[in-house]
Amino acid sequence: MAIIRETLTNVYTPDPTRVQEAEAAIADFEKSFAPGAWLHLNKTTLIAEMRSRVRDPFQVNQGGQPFCGPASVLVELVWKQPLRYVEICRSLYLVGGFQGTTRYIASSDELRRSSYGNLRMPQTDWMILATLRDVENVLFPVEPNAPDLIRNLAGMTKSWEMKGWMQEILGYKKVKYNHAYLTNDISAMNDATAALKAGGAAFALITAEGMLSDRPPAVPFPSHWVALLGNISVQGDPVTFDIYTWCKQMRLKMDAGSFKKYLWATVTGTP
């Protein structure tokens, strides 16, 4: 069967009480006159984007940057922990870093200096996602307008980085990686279901060209991280599950063969 992709609206919504708490924190941040550590980012723009994401977490947008891994983590943070999201944004803007679960995460002077011009994505998302990616990189610093090859190399997210962000950003204590390509795919998704039911999070590494477009590659390869949201059914045909990707909630429905071919791994985290 052809892969069916349905865009969802208002299916996965944030808790109203948590949204109110986060909006109060944004209002407090807005009143502050302290200078920011990012000289080229506009605080008024940041405030407006923070409000829009607290109200609709799925507006988190990697834009034209290869930040699918940290973007998936960020949408989970805004959706389930909007106040912590605001606190991270405020600290990152004012002092250039924030406290993770076990370590301090700081943006580099070079990244803050180069964050101007065409960022290819919204400023608030850039501030967080570029920081997360840059901290992990050894060979390739994150620069918004580097050549495509360098940007793609700098933006590659590995499974151990997703596990680390599960712990440091989302605060989950039990984190697990599941290899899924061709075998173990059902058990990997069952683990994802269990994690979501336990109040945790789950991410999947997929071949985006096959699962999210009608131009499948001749040879499948892992290319894209998505957040798994729920509605997971993997027992027989069709396989269905809901995801966040590229600023959207989506429901995917496909045959078991396509599922096995295009799913590579999952990473789960629980409290």
Tab-separated table of C-alpha atoms in Angstrom:
chain	number	residue	atom	x	y	z
A	1	MET	CA	0.000	0.000	0.000
A	2	ALA	CA	1.040	3.609	-0.506
A	3	ILE	CA	2.130	5.437	2.636
A	4	ILE	CA	-0.717	7.679	3.807
A	5	ARG	CA	0.291	10.923	5.528
A	6	GLU	CA	-2.366	12.901	7.358
A	7	THR	CA	-1.653	16.310	8.897
A	8	LEU	CA	-3.251	16.595	12.344
A	9	THR	CA	-4.567	19.719	14.067
A	10	ASN	CA	-5.013	20.204	17.819
A	11	VAL	CA	-4.704	16.490	18.565
A	12	TYR	CA	-1.735	16.793	20.930
A	13	THR	CA	-2.233	19.937	22.996
A	14	PRO	CA	-0.359	21.312	26.037
A	15	ASP	CA	-1.842	21.397	29.530
A	16	PRO	CA	-3.674	24.781	30.023
A	17	THR	CA	-2.408	25.247	33.589
A	18	ARG	CA	1.183	24.718	32.505
A	19	VAL	CA	0.674	27.139	29.630
A	20	GLN	CA	-0.525	29.831	32.052
A	21	GLU	CA	2.546	29.316	34.251
A	22	ALA	CA	4.824	29.585	31.237
A	23	GLU	CA	3.098	32.716	29.930
A	24	ALA	CA	3.488	34.375	33.336
A	25	ALA	CA	7.215	33.617	33.194
A	26	ILE	CA	7.405	35.068	29.674
A	27	ALA	CA	5.684	38.260	30.875
A	28	ASP	CA	8.254	38.542	33.678
A	29	PHE	CA	11.101	38.050	31.185
A	30	GLU	CA	9.590	40.703	28.926
A	31	LYS	CA	9.814	43.297	31.739
A	32	SER	CA	13.530	42.743	32.226
A	33	PHE	CA	15.922	45.387	30.878
A	34	ALA	CA	19.041	43.246	31.263
A	35	PRO	CA	21.122	43.083	28.056
A	36	GLY	CA	21.308	39.821	26.173
A	37	ALA	CA	24.340	37.681	25.380
A	38	TRP	CA	23.220	37.361	21.741
A	39	LEU	CA	23.797	40.827	20.318
A	40	HIS	CA	22.216	40.046	16.953
A	41	LEU	CA	18.992	38.437	18.222
A	42	ASN	CA	15.940	40.611	18.838
A	43	LYS	CA	14.329	40.169	22.253
A	44	THR	CA	10.898	41.360	21.071
A	45	THR	CA	10.969	38.706	18.362
A	46	LEU	CA	12.119	36.079	20.848
A	47	ILE	CA	9.288	36.910	23.251
A	48	ALA	CA	6.654	36.664	20.487
A	49	GLU	CA	8.043	33.333	19.271
A	50	MET	CA	8.228	31.927	22.807
A	51	ARG	CA	4.552	32.785	23.369
A	52	SER	CA	3.517	31.173	20.094
A	53	ARG	CA	5.357	27.961	20.930
A	54	VAL	CA	4.046	27.717	24.489
A	55	ARG	CA	0.526	27.945	23.048
A	56	ASP	CA	1.296	25.602	20.135
A	57	PRO	CA	4.498	23.575	20.704
A	58	PHE	CA	4.388	22.174	17.197
A	59	GLN	CA	5.416	25.550	15.806
A	60	VAL	CA	8.984	24.619	16.743
A	61	ASN	CA	10.625	24.824	13.353
A	62	GLN	CA	14.057	23.689	12.180
A	63	GLY	CA	13.485	25.635	8.966
A	64	GLY	CA	16.306	25.201	6.482
A	65	GLN	CA	18.791	23.872	9.020
A	66	PRO	CA	19.580	20.142	9.574
A	67	PHE	CA	18.460	20.214	13.218
A	68	CYS	CA	15.816	17.442	13.214
A	69	GLY	CA	17.250	15.727	16.293
A	70	PRO	CA	17.287	18.659	18.702
A	71	ALA	CA	14.037	20.002	17.175
A	72	SER	CA	12.284	16.750	18.130
A	73	VAL	CA	13.624	17.080	21.669
A	74	LEU	CA	12.606	20.744	21.852
A	75	VAL	CA	9.002	20.136	20.811
A	76	GLU	CA	8.712	17.526	23.567
A	77	LEU	CA	10.085	20.031	26.070
A	78	VAL	CA	7.676	22.812	25.075
A	79	TRP	CA	4.696	20.440	24.937
A	80	LYS	CA	5.203	18.790	28.323
A	81	GLN	CA	7.397	21.233	30.273
A	82	PRO	CA	6.622	24.743	28.941
A	83	LEU	CA	7.858	26.523	32.079
A	84	ARG	CA	11.254	24.840	31.827
A	85	TYR	CA	11.335	25.820	28.157
A	86	VAL	CA	10.841	29.484	29.105
A	87	GLU	CA	13.495	29.250	31.826
A	88	ILE	CA	15.979	27.769	29.341
A	89	CYS	CA	15.237	30.495	26.771
A	90	ARG	CA	15.631	33.245	29.358
A	91	SER	CA	18.914	31.929	30.750
A	92	LEU	CA	20.327	31.204	27.293
A	93	TYR	CA	19.477	34.708	26.052
A	94	LEU	CA	20.703	36.573	29.135
A	95	VAL	CA	23.890	34.691	30.011
A	96	GLY	CA	24.505	32.407	27.019
A	97	GLY	CA	23.837	29.099	28.750
A	98	PHE	CA	21.545	27.117	31.030
A	99	GLN	CA	21.690	24.360	33.619
A	100	GLY	CA	20.905	20.871	32.364
A	101	THR	CA	20.071	17.982	34.640
A	102	THR	CA	23.704	17.209	35.448
A	103	ARG	CA	25.816	19.790	33.579
A	104	TYR	CA	25.837	23.385	32.431
A	105	ILE	CA	25.188	23.820	28.697
A	106	ALA	CA	26.758	26.974	27.229
A	107	SER	CA	26.682	28.489	23.766
A	108	SER	CA	30.086	29.399	22.375
A	109	ASP	CA	31.233	32.968	21.804
A	110	GLU	CA	31.742	32.075	18.150
A	111	LEU	CA	28.152	30.840	17.782
A	112	ARG	CA	26.692	33.955	19.385
A	113	ARG	CA	28.845	36.187	17.166
A	114	SER	CA	27.807	34.367	13.978
A	115	SER	CA	24.069	34.296	14.776
A	116	TYR	CA	22.884	37.050	12.455
A	117	GLY	CA	21.564	37.497	8.946
A	118	ASN	CA	19.651	34.664	7.327
A	119	LEU	CA	19.404	32.035	10.061
A	120	ARG	CA	17.046	29.984	7.832
A	121	MET	CA	14.732	29.473	10.812
A	122	PRO	CA	13.018	31.470	13.624
A	123	GLN	CA	15.366	33.184	16.065
A	124	THR	CA	14.193	31.475	19.256
A	125	ASP	CA	14.425	28.010	17.737
A	126	TRP	CA	17.873	28.864	16.387
A	127	MET	CA	19.123	30.059	19.774
A	128	ILE	CA	18.317	26.727	21.438
A	129	LEU	CA	18.811	24.237	18.602
A	130	ALA	CA	22.079	25.730	17.362
A	131	THR	CA	23.421	25.729	20.924
A	132	LEU	CA	22.535	22.064	21.457
A	133	ARG	CA	24.086	21.077	18.145
A	134	ASP	CA	27.200	23.229	18.563
A	135	VAL	CA	27.953	21.875	22.043
A	136	GLU	CA	28.048	18.326	20.649
A	137	ASN	CA	30.216	19.117	17.630
A	138	VAL	CA	33.967	18.599	17.631
A	139	LEU	CA	35.027	19.106	14.027
A	140	PHE	CA	32.307	21.296	12.502
A	141	PRO	CA	31.061	24.407	14.327
A	142	VAL	CA	27.481	25.495	13.659
A	143	GLU	CA	27.321	28.533	11.382
A	144	PRO	CA	24.000	29.620	9.801
A	145	ASN	CA	25.274	30.291	6.299
A	146	ALA	CA	28.067	27.774	5.906
A	147	PRO	CA	28.059	25.709	2.669
A	148	ASP	CA	25.391	23.004	2.610
A	149	LEU	CA	27.920	20.183	3.029
A	150	ILE	CA	29.390	21.737	6.177
A	151	ARG	CA	25.957	22.582	7.606
A	152	ASN	CA	24.737	19.027	7.023
A	153	LEU	CA	27.826	17.522	8.639
A	154	ALA	CA	27.496	19.902	11.592
A	155	GLY	CA	23.798	19.049	11.929
A	156	MET	CA	24.048	15.241	12.014
A	157	THR	CA	22.548	13.874	15.240
A	158	LYS	CA	23.735	10.554	16.627
A	159	SER	CA	21.755	8.247	18.885
A	160	TRP	CA	23.955	8.918	21.926
A	161	GLU	CA	23.290	12.640	21.521
A	162	MET	CA	19.540	11.991	21.574
A	163	LYS	CA	20.035	9.924	24.736
A	164	GLY	CA	22.046	12.730	26.297
A	165	TRP	CA	19.394	15.349	25.517
A	166	MET	CA	16.736	13.013	26.920
A	167	GLN	CA	18.574	13.233	30.225
A	168	GLU	CA	19.914	16.796	30.224
A	169	ILE	CA	17.041	18.670	28.538
A	170	LEU	CA	13.970	16.538	29.296
A	171	GLY	CA	15.201	15.239	32.631
A	172	TYR	CA	14.386	11.553	32.099
A	173	LYS	CA	16.291	9.106	34.276
A	174	LYS	CA	15.748	5.892	32.306
A	175	VAL	CA	16.931	6.237	28.704
A	176	LYS	CA	17.127	3.416	26.168
A	177	TYR	CA	18.294	2.967	22.564
A	178	ASN	CA	16.603	0.309	20.393
A	179	HIS	CA	18.046	-0.806	17.074
A	180	ALA	CA	15.101	-1.442	14.750
A	181	TYR	CA	16.165	-1.848	11.110
A	182	LEU	CA	14.542	-4.978	9.580
A	183	THR	CA	14.457	-6.755	12.956
A	184	ASN	CA	13.355	-5.618	16.414
A	185	ASP	CA	11.155	-2.941	14.821
A	186	ILE	CA	8.008	-4.076	16.644
A	187	SER	CA	9.721	-4.363	20.025
A	188	ALA	CA	11.307	-0.937	19.498
A	189	MET	CA	7.899	0.632	18.892
A	190	ASN	CA	6.366	-1.291	21.782
A	191	ASP	CA	9.049	0.252	24.003
A	192	ALA	CA	8.054	3.654	22.597
A	193	THR	CA	4.410	2.997	23.467
A	194	ALA	CA	5.355	1.993	26.999
A	195	ALA	CA	7.502	5.106	27.425
A	196	LEU	CA	4.693	7.414	26.307
A	197	LYS	CA	2.193	5.699	28.609
A	198	ALA	CA	4.657	6.160	31.498
A	199	GLY	CA	4.743	9.917	30.899
A	200	GLY	CA	8.024	9.854	28.989
A	201	ALA	CA	9.078	10.538	25.416
A	202	ALA	CA	10.127	8.565	22.354
A	203	PHE	CA	11.983	9.442	19.166
A	204	ALA	CA	12.462	7.480	15.952
A	205	LEU	CA	15.244	7.555	13.374
A	206	ILE	CA	13.750	7.039	9.913
A	207	THR	CA	14.453	7.296	6.212
A	208	ALA	CA	12.551	10.526	5.589
A	209	GLU	CA	12.798	10.193	1.817
A	210	GLY	CA	10.826	6.938	1.979
A	211	MET	CA	8.491	7.479	4.900
A	212	LEU	CA	7.666	11.170	4.440
A	213	SER	CA	7.821	11.647	0.684
A	214	ASP	CA	6.887	9.882	-2.541
A	215	ARG	CA	10.506	9.743	-3.714
A	216	PRO	CA	11.964	6.718	-1.908
A	217	PRO	CA	15.707	6.169	-2.343
A	218	ALA	CA	17.048	3.128	-4.152
A	219	VAL	CA	18.904	2.197	-0.968
A	220	PRO	CA	17.285	3.205	2.354
A	221	PHE	CA	19.466	5.124	4.804
A	222	PRO	CA	18.854	6.805	8.196
A	223	SER	CA	18.309	10.507	7.591
A	224	HIS	CA	15.793	12.050	9.984
A	225	TRP	CA	14.704	12.070	13.638
A	226	VAL	CA	11.021	12.490	14.529
A	227	ALA	CA	9.182	12.684	17.843
A	228	LEU	CA	6.708	9.840	18.353
A	229	LEU	CA	3.466	11.262	19.764
A	230	GLY	CA	1.176	8.252	20.125
A	231	ASN	CA	-1.491	6.221	18.278
A	232	ILE	CA	1.115	3.489	17.752
A	233	SER	CA	-0.159	0.263	16.174
A	234	VAL	CA	2.435	-2.150	14.776
A	235	GLN	CA	0.662	-5.510	14.892
A	236	GLY	CA	0.129	-6.408	11.225
A	237	ASP	CA	-0.984	-4.203	8.327
A	238	PRO	CA	-1.377	-1.331	8.315
A	239	VAL	CA	1.172	0.095	10.739
A	240	THR	CA	0.145	3.499	12.134
A	241	PHE	CA	1.720	6.063	14.431
A	242	ASP	CA	1.657	9.821	15.025
A	243	ILE	CA	4.759	11.993	14.802
A	244	TYR	CA	6.053	15.546	14.985
A	245	THR	CA	8.227	16.615	12.071
A	246	TRP	CA	8.927	19.861	10.230
A	247	CYS	CA	6.543	21.994	12.289
A	248	LYS	CA	3.600	19.574	11.985
A	249	GLN	CA	1.692	16.849	13.792
A	250	MET	CA	1.247	13.951	11.356
A	251	ARG	CA	-0.354	10.508	11.300
A	252	LEU	CA	1.428	7.908	9.180
A	253	LYS	CA	-0.162	4.718	7.864
A	254	MET	CA	1.885	2.178	5.896
A	255	ASP	CA	2.373	-1.507	5.156
A	256	ALA	CA	4.636	-3.544	7.408
A	257	GLY	CA	7.275	-3.866	4.681
A	258	SER	CA	7.714	-0.119	4.340
A	259	PHE	CA	7.767	0.210	8.113
A	260	LYS	CA	10.605	-2.323	8.407
A	261	LYS	CA	12.500	-0.767	5.525
A	262	TYR	CA	12.397	2.845	6.730
A	263	LEU	CA	12.589	2.569	10.541
A	264	TRP	CA	16.149	2.425	11.913
A	265	ALA	CA	16.019	3.015	15.657
A	266	THR	CA	14.120	4.453	18.577
A	267	VAL	CA	15.287	6.278	21.680
A	268	THR	CA	12.995	6.331	24.704
A	269	GLY	CA	13.061	8.064	28.044
A	270	THR	CA	10.967	7.701	31.194
A	271	PRO	CA	10.981	9.416	34.599
